[in-house]
Amino acid sequence: MDRPRALVTAPFRGEGMDTLQAVADVVYDPWIEHVPLKLMDGEKLAARIREEGADILIVESDFVNGPVFDLSLRCIGSCRGDPNNVDVAAATKAGIPVLRAPGRNANAVAELTIALMFAVNRFVVPADHDVRAGAVYAEGKIPYQRYRAWELAGRTVGIVGLGAVGRAAKWRFEGLGLHVLSYDPYNPDATHHDDLNGMLAECDVVSMHAMVTPETEGIMGAAQFTAMKPGAIYLNSARAMLHDTDALVAALQSGHVGGAGLDHFKGENLPTDHPLCAMTNVVLTPHIGGATYDTEANHSKLIADDVVRILEGDKPVNCVNPEVLA
Ligand SMILES: NC(=O)c1ccc[n+]([C@@H]2O[C@H](COP(=O)([O-])OP(=O)(O)OC[C@H]3O[C@@H](n4cnc5c(N)ncnc54)[C@H](O)[C@@H]3O)[C@@H](O)[C@H]2O)c1
């Protein structure tokens, strides 16, 4: 068998890169190094695969569709938990296994969740702004008067969605001395399976970690924000589609929700005149939860190990269409 040749347009590093290079010639051109942003569609990818003579494709953000499936590929690796950048149905029809990288960014997102929680609770962003603006003394008060908070150790946090990120957040919250509740109808380990509002009523912090599905879209609406404890903090490092943004804004404006930390917005952006942008008790980050080098090392290892399994005729662990290998 010819030595395989892998076109890798995902960031790829660490042990996974060593593993891949041991079994294949690697053409490495990660999208993340391109400024301005360069993402390929099926046409461009197919042309590039042909040009490089590749028979393995590993992507993270390029769109794998159309003419890519006319090529003879041994496998396609999508360095994401959900390989929604690959037309899996077309890959299956073409007999090409598609690999994914579940849980690659669980620790990264959990760490940002903790960062958002403390930033919101201890007014880190407005306090930083005061120092930079030379406004340490404001409204006739010193900062110690303006920025007091309740400590979080001993308080209760409720996790909505106890999957890879939810579990990675859980032990961190526990390590910080919080009592952890969790709502997840599909996870036997959760403390709540059918009473979201009941859990919300017990929590000083609510942290969203569910996948977006028809069932979870808008799962946090006006009734849920009302069910939360007065003054509780709302964190969403998952997806904005999980909440009704207008209801969240109203709950923050009324003071019923005490603050929020958000890492995602519908359309990946917020207009600068959005009410959330004017709220000093809200911390906003632009979908950077998974943005760590470790995430890249994790997905590299998961994908490379499965590529080796395929090349050796073994069953890959994270293949979304294993029927093509039967
Ligand atoms: N901010 C970022 O950069 C970033 C990065 C990675 C993932 N995410 C998001 O974080 C979330 C969790 O990702 P993950 O990798 O842990 O996914 P996962 O699939 O491991 O976990 C999702 C969990 O949601 C649960 N769930 C399903 N329906 C539910 C319902 N009706 N109510 C409550 N829980 C329900 C599932 O049982 C599962 O335990 C997703 O929304 C994902 O898009 C964000």
mmCIF file of C-alpha atoms and ligand atoms in Angstrom:
data_model
loop_
_atom_site.group_PDB
_atom_site.id
_atom_site.type_symbol
_atom_site.label_atom_id
_atom_site.label_comp_id
_atom_site.label_asym_id
_atom_site.label_seq_id
_atom_site.Cartn_x
_atom_site.Cartn_y
_atom_site.Cartn_z
ATOM 1 C CA MET A 1 0.000 0.000 0.000
ATOM 2 C CA ASP A 2 1.312 3.508 -0.878
ATOM 3 C CA ARG A 3 2.244 5.699 2.058
ATOM 4 C CA PRO A 4 -0.824 7.815 2.780
ATOM 5 C CA ARG A 5 -0.751 11.572 2.282
ATOM 6 C CA ALA A 6 -2.793 13.761 4.606
ATOM 7 C CA LEU A 7 -3.957 17.284 3.840
ATOM 8 C CA VAL A 8 -4.460 18.919 7.224
ATOM 9 C CA THR A 9 -6.214 22.291 7.260
ATOM 10 C CA ALA A 10 -7.045 22.068 10.980
ATOM 11 C CA PRO A 11 -4.618 23.354 13.592
ATOM 12 C CA PHE A 12 -2.807 20.152 14.580
ATOM 13 C CA ARG A 13 -0.121 19.716 17.211
ATOM 14 C CA GLY A 14 1.517 17.612 19.889
ATOM 15 C CA GLU A 15 1.348 13.847 20.174
ATOM 16 C CA GLY A 16 -1.401 13.680 17.528
ATOM 17 C CA MET A 17 0.805 15.389 14.947
ATOM 18 C CA ASP A 18 3.693 12.997 15.754
ATOM 19 C CA THR A 19 1.339 10.024 15.392
ATOM 20 C CA LEU A 20 0.004 11.254 12.057
ATOM 21 C CA GLN A 21 3.472 12.026 10.687
ATOM 22 C CA ALA A 22 4.584 8.514 11.637
ATOM 23 C CA VAL A 23 1.983 6.953 9.324
ATOM 24 C CA ALA A 24 1.491 9.543 6.582
ATOM 25 C CA ASP A 25 3.150 12.369 4.686
ATOM 26 C CA VAL A 26 1.498 15.494 6.042
ATOM 27 C CA VAL A 27 0.703 18.655 4.091
ATOM 28 C CA TYR A 28 -0.021 21.159 6.863
ATOM 29 C CA ASP A 29 -1.859 24.387 6.055
ATOM 30 C CA PRO A 30 -4.056 25.289 9.058
ATOM 31 C CA TRP A 31 -6.870 27.757 8.444
ATOM 32 C CA ILE A 32 -6.118 29.481 11.738
ATOM 33 C CA GLU A 33 -2.797 30.867 10.471
ATOM 34 C CA HIS A 34 -4.444 32.633 7.531
ATOM 35 C CA VAL A 35 -5.071 36.378 7.827
ATOM 36 C CA PRO A 36 -7.512 37.368 6.486
ATOM 37 C CA LEU A 37 -9.618 34.343 7.256
ATOM 38 C CA LYS A 38 -9.482 31.668 4.556
ATOM 39 C CA LEU A 39 -12.099 28.934 4.707
ATOM 40 C CA MET A 40 -12.544 26.554 1.810
ATOM 41 C CA ASP A 41 -15.747 25.131 0.407
ATOM 42 C CA GLY A 42 -16.084 21.749 -1.318
ATOM 43 C CA GLU A 43 -14.876 23.060 -4.695
ATOM 44 C CA LYS A 44 -11.710 24.633 -3.301
ATOM 45 C CA LEU A 45 -10.995 21.708 -0.992
ATOM 46 C CA ALA A 46 -11.379 19.193 -3.801
ATOM 47 C CA ALA A 47 -8.964 21.175 -5.981
ATOM 48 C CA ARG A 48 -6.443 21.366 -3.136
ATOM 49 C CA ILE A 49 -6.744 17.652 -2.321
ATOM 50 C CA ARG A 50 -6.079 16.840 -5.995
ATOM 51 C CA GLU A 51 -3.147 19.249 -6.157
ATOM 52 C CA GLU A 52 -1.542 17.678 -3.066
ATOM 53 C CA GLY A 53 -2.354 14.086 -4.046
ATOM 54 C CA ALA A 54 -3.879 13.583 -0.595
ATOM 55 C CA ASP A 55 -5.965 10.589 0.390
ATOM 56 C CA ILE A 56 -6.665 11.678 3.981
ATOM 57 C CA LEU A 57 -8.372 14.988 4.769
ATOM 58 C CA ILE A 58 -8.351 16.584 8.218
ATOM 59 C CA VAL A 59 -10.324 19.804 8.687
ATOM 60 C CA GLU A 60 -11.746 21.914 11.443
ATOM 61 C CA SER A 61 -13.631 24.795 9.852
ATOM 62 C CA ASP A 62 -13.590 24.207 6.087
ATOM 63 C CA PHE A 63 -16.812 22.978 4.520
ATOM 64 C CA VAL A 64 -16.529 19.435 3.213
ATOM 65 C CA ASN A 65 -19.184 18.857 0.601
ATOM 66 C CA GLY A 66 -19.892 18.366 -3.130
ATOM 67 C CA PRO A 67 -16.881 17.420 -5.285
ATOM 68 C CA VAL A 68 -14.778 16.274 -2.312
ATOM 69 C CA PHE A 69 -16.806 13.070 -2.361
ATOM 70 C CA ASP A 70 -15.840 12.330 -5.971
ATOM 71 C CA LEU A 71 -12.283 11.783 -4.715
ATOM 72 C CA SER A 72 -10.927 8.580 -3.322
ATOM 73 C CA LEU A 73 -10.297 9.383 0.348
ATOM 74 C CA ARG A 74 -9.432 6.869 3.068
ATOM 75 C CA CYS A 75 -11.086 9.035 5.701
ATOM 76 C CA ILE A 76 -12.100 12.564 6.664
ATOM 77 C CA GLY A 77 -11.291 13.871 10.139
ATOM 78 C CA SER A 78 -13.395 16.744 11.446
ATOM 79 C CA CYS A 79 -11.673 18.218 14.506
ATOM 80 C CA ARG A 80 -14.932 19.073 16.262
ATOM 81 C CA GLY A 81 -17.312 17.396 18.652
ATOM 82 C CA ASP A 82 -20.108 17.735 16.105
ATOM 83 C CA PRO A 83 -18.751 17.319 12.553
ATOM 84 C CA ASN A 84 -21.411 19.637 11.140
ATOM 85 C CA ASN A 85 -18.945 21.081 8.623
ATOM 86 C CA VAL A 86 -18.979 17.746 6.775
ATOM 87 C CA ASP A 87 -21.834 16.479 4.607
ATOM 88 C CA VAL A 88 -21.901 13.152 6.434
ATOM 89 C CA ALA A 89 -24.726 11.721 4.309
ATOM 90 C CA ALA A 90 -22.671 12.332 1.152
ATOM 91 C CA ALA A 91 -19.552 10.880 2.799
ATOM 92 C CA THR A 92 -21.498 7.771 3.769
ATOM 93 C CA LYS A 93 -22.843 7.415 0.231
ATOM 94 C CA ALA A 94 -19.273 7.681 -1.045
ATOM 95 C CA GLY A 95 -18.118 5.075 1.518
ATOM 96 C CA ILE A 96 -15.773 7.495 3.307
ATOM 97 C CA PRO A 97 -15.526 7.258 7.110
ATOM 98 C CA VAL A 98 -15.916 10.563 8.972
ATOM 99 C CA LEU A 99 -14.107 10.983 12.284
ATOM 100 C CA ARG A 100 -14.894 13.499 15.021
ATOM 101 C CA ALA A 101 -13.266 14.725 18.239
ATOM 102 C CA PRO A 102 -15.763 14.654 21.113
ATOM 103 C CA GLY A 103 -14.943 16.511 24.316
ATOM 104 C CA ARG A 104 -11.826 18.123 22.816
ATOM 105 C CA ASN A 105 -12.607 21.506 24.334
ATOM 106 C CA ALA A 106 -14.435 20.506 27.514
ATOM 107 C CA ASN A 107 -11.686 21.739 29.848
ATOM 108 C CA ALA A 108 -11.183 24.926 27.835
ATOM 109 C CA VAL A 109 -14.867 25.882 28.005
ATOM 110 C CA ALA A 110 -15.090 24.910 31.676
ATOM 111 C CA GLU A 111 -12.148 27.176 32.511
ATOM 112 C CA LEU A 112 -13.736 30.119 30.673
ATOM 113 C CA THR A 113 -16.985 29.425 32.517
ATOM 114 C CA ILE A 114 -15.166 29.812 35.835
ATOM 115 C CA ALA A 115 -13.485 32.976 34.566
ATOM 116 C CA LEU A 116 -16.872 34.452 33.609
ATOM 117 C CA MET A 117 -18.380 33.510 36.960
ATOM 118 C CA PHE A 118 -15.758 35.332 39.003
ATOM 119 C CA ALA A 119 -15.534 38.228 36.563
ATOM 120 C CA VAL A 120 -19.285 38.817 36.919
ATOM 121 C CA ASN A 121 -19.478 38.234 40.666
ATOM 122 C CA ARG A 122 -16.478 40.435 41.551
ATOM 123 C CA PHE A 123 -17.063 43.214 38.972
ATOM 124 C CA VAL A 124 -13.649 42.556 37.394
ATOM 125 C CA VAL A 125 -14.402 44.272 34.084
ATOM 126 C CA PRO A 126 -15.895 47.573 35.369
ATOM 127 C CA ALA A 127 -13.250 47.722 38.123
ATOM 128 C CA ASP A 128 -10.495 47.295 35.531
ATOM 129 C CA HIS A 129 -12.147 50.022 33.469
ATOM 130 C CA ASP A 130 -12.163 52.377 36.464
ATOM 131 C CA VAL A 131 -8.418 51.943 36.961
ATOM 132 C CA ARG A 132 -7.639 52.551 33.291
ATOM 133 C CA ALA A 133 -9.967 55.558 33.132
ATOM 134 C CA GLY A 134 -8.469 57.176 36.267
ATOM 135 C CA ALA A 135 -11.906 56.843 37.860
ATOM 136 C CA VAL A 136 -10.958 54.881 40.973
ATOM 137 C CA TYR A 137 -12.818 57.424 43.100
ATOM 138 C CA ALA A 138 -16.278 57.763 41.589
ATOM 139 C CA GLU A 139 -19.678 58.929 42.741
ATOM 140 C CA GLY A 140 -17.985 60.142 45.965
ATOM 141 C CA LYS A 141 -17.092 56.542 46.882
ATOM 142 C CA ILE A 142 -13.891 54.508 46.997
ATOM 143 C CA PRO A 143 -13.903 51.198 45.056
ATOM 144 C CA TYR A 144 -14.296 49.162 48.255
ATOM 145 C CA GLN A 145 -17.656 50.853 48.741
ATOM 146 C CA ARG A 146 -18.840 50.265 45.181
ATOM 147 C CA TYR A 147 -17.587 46.755 44.511
ATOM 148 C CA ARG A 148 -18.642 44.463 47.363
ATOM 149 C CA ALA A 149 -19.959 40.972 46.603
ATOM 150 C CA TRP A 150 -21.026 37.780 48.326
ATOM 151 C CA GLU A 151 -18.405 35.032 48.099
ATOM 152 C CA LEU A 152 -19.314 31.980 46.049
ATOM 153 C CA ALA A 153 -17.857 29.198 48.219
ATOM 154 C CA GLY A 154 -20.719 27.508 50.028
ATOM 155 C CA ARG A 155 -23.280 28.700 47.463
ATOM 156 C CA THR A 156 -25.156 26.536 44.955
ATOM 157 C CA VAL A 157 -24.575 26.314 41.196
ATOM 158 C CA GLY A 158 -26.947 24.586 38.772
ATOM 159 C CA ILE A 159 -25.556 23.050 35.586
ATOM 160 C CA VAL A 160 -27.973 22.675 32.663
ATOM 161 C CA GLY A 161 -26.595 19.839 30.487
ATOM 162 C CA LEU A 162 -24.215 17.410 32.193
ATOM 163 C CA GLY A 163 -22.196 16.377 29.124
ATOM 164 C CA ALA A 164 -18.466 16.762 28.427
ATOM 165 C CA VAL A 165 -18.310 20.486 29.295
ATOM 166 C CA GLY A 166 -20.876 20.221 32.083
ATOM 167 C CA ARG A 167 -18.845 17.504 33.799
ATOM 168 C CA ALA A 168 -15.588 19.442 33.342
ATOM 169 C CA ALA A 169 -17.292 22.466 34.912
ATOM 170 C CA LYS A 170 -18.780 20.367 37.737
ATOM 171 C CA TRP A 171 -15.508 19.323 39.390
ATOM 172 C CA ARG A 172 -14.161 22.841 39.055
ATOM 173 C CA PHE A 173 -17.216 24.299 40.797
ATOM 174 C CA GLU A 174 -16.917 21.617 43.497
ATOM 175 C CA GLY A 175 -13.217 22.410 43.925
ATOM 176 C CA LEU A 176 -14.175 26.023 44.552
ATOM 177 C CA GLY A 177 -16.485 24.971 47.358
ATOM 178 C CA LEU A 178 -19.791 25.325 45.527
ATOM 179 C CA HIS A 179 -22.597 22.841 45.978
ATOM 180 C CA VAL A 180 -23.441 21.531 42.479
ATOM 181 C CA LEU A 181 -26.886 20.620 41.136
ATOM 182 C CA SER A 182 -27.491 19.549 37.555
ATOM 183 C CA TYR A 183 -30.431 19.258 35.185
ATOM 184 C CA ASP A 184 -30.132 16.758 32.330
ATOM 185 C CA PRO A 185 -33.015 14.463 31.323
ATOM 186 C CA TYR A 186 -30.597 12.083 29.568
ATOM 187 C CA ASN A 187 -27.888 11.732 32.176
ATOM 188 C CA PRO A 188 -28.587 9.462 35.158
ATOM 189 C CA ASP A 189 -25.868 11.264 37.166
ATOM 190 C CA ALA A 190 -27.793 14.558 37.077
ATOM 191 C CA THR A 191 -29.567 15.625 40.275
ATOM 192 C CA HIS A 192 -32.636 16.811 38.306
ATOM 193 C CA HIS A 193 -34.157 15.046 35.285
ATOM 194 C CA ASP A 194 -37.554 16.653 34.829
ATOM 195 C CA ASP A 195 -37.750 19.781 36.961
ATOM 196 C CA LEU A 196 -35.601 22.546 35.519
ATOM 197 C CA ASN A 197 -37.498 25.350 37.246
ATOM 198 C CA GLY A 198 -37.255 23.544 40.577
ATOM 199 C CA MET A 199 -33.467 23.405 40.232
ATOM 200 C CA LEU A 200 -33.213 27.021 39.092
ATOM 201 C CA ALA A 201 -35.025 28.159 42.246
ATOM 202 C CA GLU A 202 -32.240 26.670 44.389
ATOM 203 C CA CYS A 203 -29.256 28.158 42.563
ATOM 204 C CA ASP A 204 -27.090 31.214 43.168
ATOM 205 C CA VAL A 205 -25.382 30.572 39.814
ATOM 206 C CA VAL A 206 -26.895 28.883 36.738
ATOM 207 C CA SER A 207 -24.495 27.608 34.071
ATOM 208 C CA MET A 208 -25.605 26.451 30.625
ATOM 209 C CA HIS A 209 -23.881 23.415 29.049
ATOM 210 C CA ALA A 210 -26.577 21.698 26.957
ATOM 211 C CA MET A 211 -26.365 21.033 23.236
ATOM 212 C CA VAL A 212 -28.762 23.001 21.039
ATOM 213 C CA THR A 213 -31.606 20.692 20.011
ATOM 214 C CA PRO A 214 -35.276 21.384 19.225
ATOM 215 C CA GLU A 215 -35.883 20.589 22.911
ATOM 216 C CA THR A 216 -33.197 22.876 24.369
ATOM 217 C CA GLU A 217 -33.591 25.831 22.003
ATOM 218 C CA GLY A 218 -34.947 28.656 24.177
ATOM 219 C CA ILE A 219 -34.976 26.389 27.243
ATOM 220 C CA MET A 220 -34.209 29.494 29.327
ATOM 221 C CA GLY A 221 -37.218 31.741 28.697
ATOM 222 C CA ALA A 222 -39.038 34.352 30.767
ATOM 223 C CA ALA A 223 -40.534 31.682 33.080
ATOM 224 C CA GLN A 224 -37.101 30.180 33.769
ATOM 225 C CA PHE A 225 -35.442 33.532 34.479
ATOM 226 C CA THR A 226 -38.353 34.275 36.837
ATOM 227 C CA ALA A 227 -37.805 30.883 38.506
ATOM 228 C CA MET A 228 -34.184 31.791 39.286
ATOM 229 C CA LYS A 229 -33.328 33.103 42.754
ATOM 230 C CA PRO A 230 -33.384 36.904 42.952
ATOM 231 C CA GLY A 231 -29.872 38.234 42.271
ATOM 232 C CA ALA A 232 -28.531 34.928 40.911
ATOM 233 C CA ILE A 233 -25.868 34.922 38.193
ATOM 234 C CA TYR A 234 -26.556 33.437 34.759
ATOM 235 C CA LEU A 235 -23.680 31.955 32.722
ATOM 236 C CA ASN A 236 -23.914 30.728 29.150
ATOM 237 C CA SER A 237 -20.656 29.494 27.629
ATOM 238 C CA ALA A 238 -22.576 27.082 25.376
ATOM 239 C CA ARG A 239 -24.833 28.679 22.775
ATOM 240 C CA ALA A 240 -27.073 31.775 22.797
ATOM 241 C CA MET A 241 -29.832 29.717 21.183
ATOM 242 C CA LEU A 242 -30.391 28.114 24.593
ATOM 243 C CA HIS A 243 -31.925 31.340 25.930
ATOM 244 C CA ASP A 244 -34.457 33.940 24.932
ATOM 245 C CA THR A 245 -32.177 36.973 24.814
ATOM 246 C CA ASP A 246 -35.003 39.497 25.253
ATOM 247 C CA ALA A 247 -36.193 37.650 28.360
ATOM 248 C CA LEU A 248 -32.631 37.630 29.726
ATOM 249 C CA VAL A 249 -32.298 41.373 29.095
ATOM 250 C CA ALA A 250 -35.611 42.027 30.867
ATOM 251 C CA ALA A 251 -34.557 39.873 33.846
ATOM 252 C CA LEU A 252 -31.245 41.757 34.089
ATOM 253 C CA GLN A 253 -32.949 45.150 33.707
ATOM 254 C CA SER A 254 -35.380 44.338 36.510
ATOM 255 C CA GLY A 255 -32.480 43.213 38.711
ATOM 256 C CA HIS A 256 -34.062 39.780 39.218
ATOM 257 C CA VAL A 257 -31.041 38.227 37.500
ATOM 258 C CA GLY A 258 -28.034 39.818 39.203
ATOM 259 C CA GLY A 259 -25.480 39.466 36.410
ATOM 260 C CA ALA A 260 -24.556 37.396 33.393
ATOM 261 C CA GLY A 261 -21.500 35.998 31.650
ATOM 262 C CA LEU A 262 -22.044 35.145 27.990
ATOM 263 C CA ASP A 263 -19.627 33.648 25.457
ATOM 264 C CA HIS A 264 -21.960 33.338 22.495
ATOM 265 C CA PHE A 265 -24.443 35.468 20.564
ATOM 266 C CA LYS A 266 -26.858 34.629 17.775
ATOM 267 C CA GLY A 267 -25.061 35.454 14.508
ATOM 268 C CA GLU A 268 -21.737 35.400 16.437
ATOM 269 C CA ASN A 269 -21.994 39.115 17.194
ATOM 270 C CA LEU A 270 -23.888 41.723 19.187
ATOM 271 C CA PRO A 271 -24.752 45.134 17.758
ATOM 272 C CA THR A 272 -22.876 47.728 19.848
ATOM 273 C CA ASP A 273 -26.192 49.386 20.739
ATOM 274 C CA HIS A 274 -27.606 46.130 22.149
ATOM 275 C CA PRO A 275 -28.860 46.605 25.743
ATOM 276 C CA LEU A 276 -26.423 43.929 26.992
ATOM 277 C CA CYS A 277 -23.477 46.082 25.873
ATOM 278 C CA ALA A 278 -24.526 48.881 28.253
ATOM 279 C CA MET A 279 -24.814 46.646 31.345
ATOM 280 C CA THR A 280 -21.849 46.720 33.707
ATOM 281 C CA ASN A 281 -23.046 43.555 35.488
ATOM 282 C CA VAL A 282 -22.664 41.571 32.265
ATOM 283 C CA VAL A 283 -19.400 40.142 30.888
ATOM 284 C CA LEU A 284 -19.365 39.401 27.169
ATOM 285 C CA THR A 285 -16.776 37.270 25.360
ATOM 286 C CA PRO A 286 -16.903 36.451 21.625
ATOM 287 C CA HIS A 287 -17.137 32.628 21.497
ATOM 288 C CA ILE A 288 -13.632 31.970 22.816
ATOM 289 C CA GLY A 289 -14.555 29.171 25.233
ATOM 290 C CA GLY A 290 -12.742 26.499 23.252
ATOM 291 C CA ALA A 291 -9.823 28.684 22.172
ATOM 292 C CA THR A 292 -6.884 26.949 23.827
ATOM 293 C CA TYR A 293 -3.820 25.218 22.398
ATOM 294 C CA ASP A 294 -4.823 22.190 24.475
ATOM 295 C CA THR A 295 -8.064 21.935 22.495
ATOM 296 C CA GLU A 296 -5.914 21.599 19.366
ATOM 297 C CA ALA A 297 -3.653 18.989 20.992
ATOM 298 C CA ASN A 298 -6.715 17.050 22.174
ATOM 299 C CA HIS A 299 -8.448 16.940 18.794
ATOM 300 C CA SER A 300 -5.142 16.076 17.068
ATOM 301 C CA LYS A 301 -4.694 13.023 19.274
ATOM 302 C CA LEU A 302 -8.311 11.871 18.947
ATOM 303 C CA ILE A 303 -8.290 12.154 15.150
ATOM 304 C CA ALA A 304 -4.740 10.812 14.577
ATOM 305 C CA ASP A 305 -5.354 7.745 16.767
ATOM 306 C CA ASP A 306 -8.489 6.944 14.732
ATOM 307 C CA VAL A 307 -6.656 7.499 11.415
ATOM 308 C CA VAL A 308 -4.086 4.925 12.553
ATOM 309 C CA ARG A 309 -6.878 2.517 13.511
ATOM 310 C CA ILE A 310 -8.404 2.863 10.043
ATOM 311 C CA LEU A 311 -5.062 2.394 8.287
ATOM 312 C CA GLU A 312 -4.426 -0.738 10.362
ATOM 313 C CA GLY A 313 -7.896 -2.136 9.623
ATOM 314 C CA ASP A 314 -9.111 -1.626 13.213
ATOM 315 C CA LYS A 315 -12.378 -0.039 14.285
ATOM 316 C CA PRO A 316 -12.068 3.732 14.847
ATOM 317 C CA VAL A 317 -13.466 4.963 18.162
ATOM 318 C CA ASN A 318 -15.079 8.221 17.029
ATOM 319 C CA CYS A 319 -16.490 7.463 13.574
ATOM 320 C CA VAL A 320 -19.938 8.937 12.846
ATOM 321 C CA ASN A 321 -20.699 6.558 9.966
ATOM 322 C CA PRO A 322 -19.111 3.235 11.002
ATOM 323 C CA GLU A 323 -21.407 1.391 8.577
ATOM 324 C CA VAL A 324 -19.036 2.324 5.722
ATOM 325 C CA LEU A 325 -16.324 0.204 7.352
ATOM 326 C CA ALA A 326 -18.488 -2.872 7.837
HETATM 327 N N1 LIG B 1 -18.033 28.460 23.888
HETATM 328 C C1 LIG B 1 -17.420 27.582 23.132
HETATM 329 O O1 LIG B 1 -16.418 27.892 22.486
HETATM 330 C C2 LIG B 1 -17.912 26.159 23.087
HETATM 331 C C3 LIG B 1 -17.016 25.121 22.745
HETATM 332 C C4 LIG B 1 -17.484 23.808 22.795
HETATM 333 C C5 LIG B 1 -18.804 23.520 23.085
HETATM 334 N N2 LIG B 1 -19.654 24.566 23.348
HETATM 335 C C6 LIG B 1 -21.067 24.281 23.638
HETATM 336 O O2 LIG B 1 -21.153 23.721 24.938
HETATM 337 C C7 LIG B 1 -22.313 22.885 24.996
HETATM 338 C C8 LIG B 1 -21.923 21.524 25.572
HETATM 339 O O3 LIG B 1 -20.998 20.879 24.720
HETATM 340 P P1 LIG B 1 -20.489 19.391 25.106
HETATM 341 O O4 LIG B 1 -19.290 19.129 24.278
HETATM 342 O O5 LIG B 1 -20.411 19.243 26.573
HETATM 343 O O6 LIG B 1 -21.710 18.525 24.555
HETATM 344 P P2 LIG B 1 -22.206 17.094 25.060
HETATM 345 O O7 LIG B 1 -22.973 16.501 23.955
HETATM 346 O O8 LIG B 1 -21.077 16.319 25.663
HETATM 347 O O9 LIG B 1 -23.221 17.468 26.258
HETATM 348 C C9 LIG B 1 -24.466 18.033 26.021
HETATM 349 C C10 LIG B 1 -25.383 17.606 27.151
HETATM 350 O O10 LIG B 1 -26.654 18.227 26.972
HETATM 351 C C11 LIG B 1 -27.604 17.313 27.479
HETATM 352 N N3 LIG B 1 -28.966 17.607 27.072
HETATM 353 C C12 LIG B 1 -29.642 17.199 25.974
HETATM 354 N N4 LIG B 1 -30.923 17.628 26.012
HETATM 355 C C13 LIG B 1 -31.046 18.315 27.172
HETATM 356 C C14 LIG B 1 -32.126 18.988 27.782
HETATM 357 N N5 LIG B 1 -33.335 19.030 27.217
HETATM 358 N N6 LIG B 1 -31.907 19.597 28.954
HETATM 359 C C15 LIG B 1 -30.691 19.550 29.561
HETATM 360 N N7 LIG B 1 -29.616 18.908 29.032
HETATM 361 C C16 LIG B 1 -29.805 18.308 27.851
HETATM 362 C C17 LIG B 1 -27.130 15.965 26.950
HETATM 363 O O11 LIG B 1 -27.723 14.884 27.640
HETATM 364 C C18 LIG B 1 -25.637 16.085 27.201
HETATM 365 O O12 LIG B 1 -25.310 15.570 28.485
HETATM 366 C C19 LIG B 1 -22.872 22.834 23.582
HETATM 367 O O13 LIG B 1 -23.917 23.772 23.455
HETATM 368 C C20 LIG B 1 -21.713 23.275 22.720
HETATM 369 O O14 LIG B 1 -22.137 23.865 21.509
HETATM 370 C C21 LIG B 1 -19.233 25.855 23.385
#
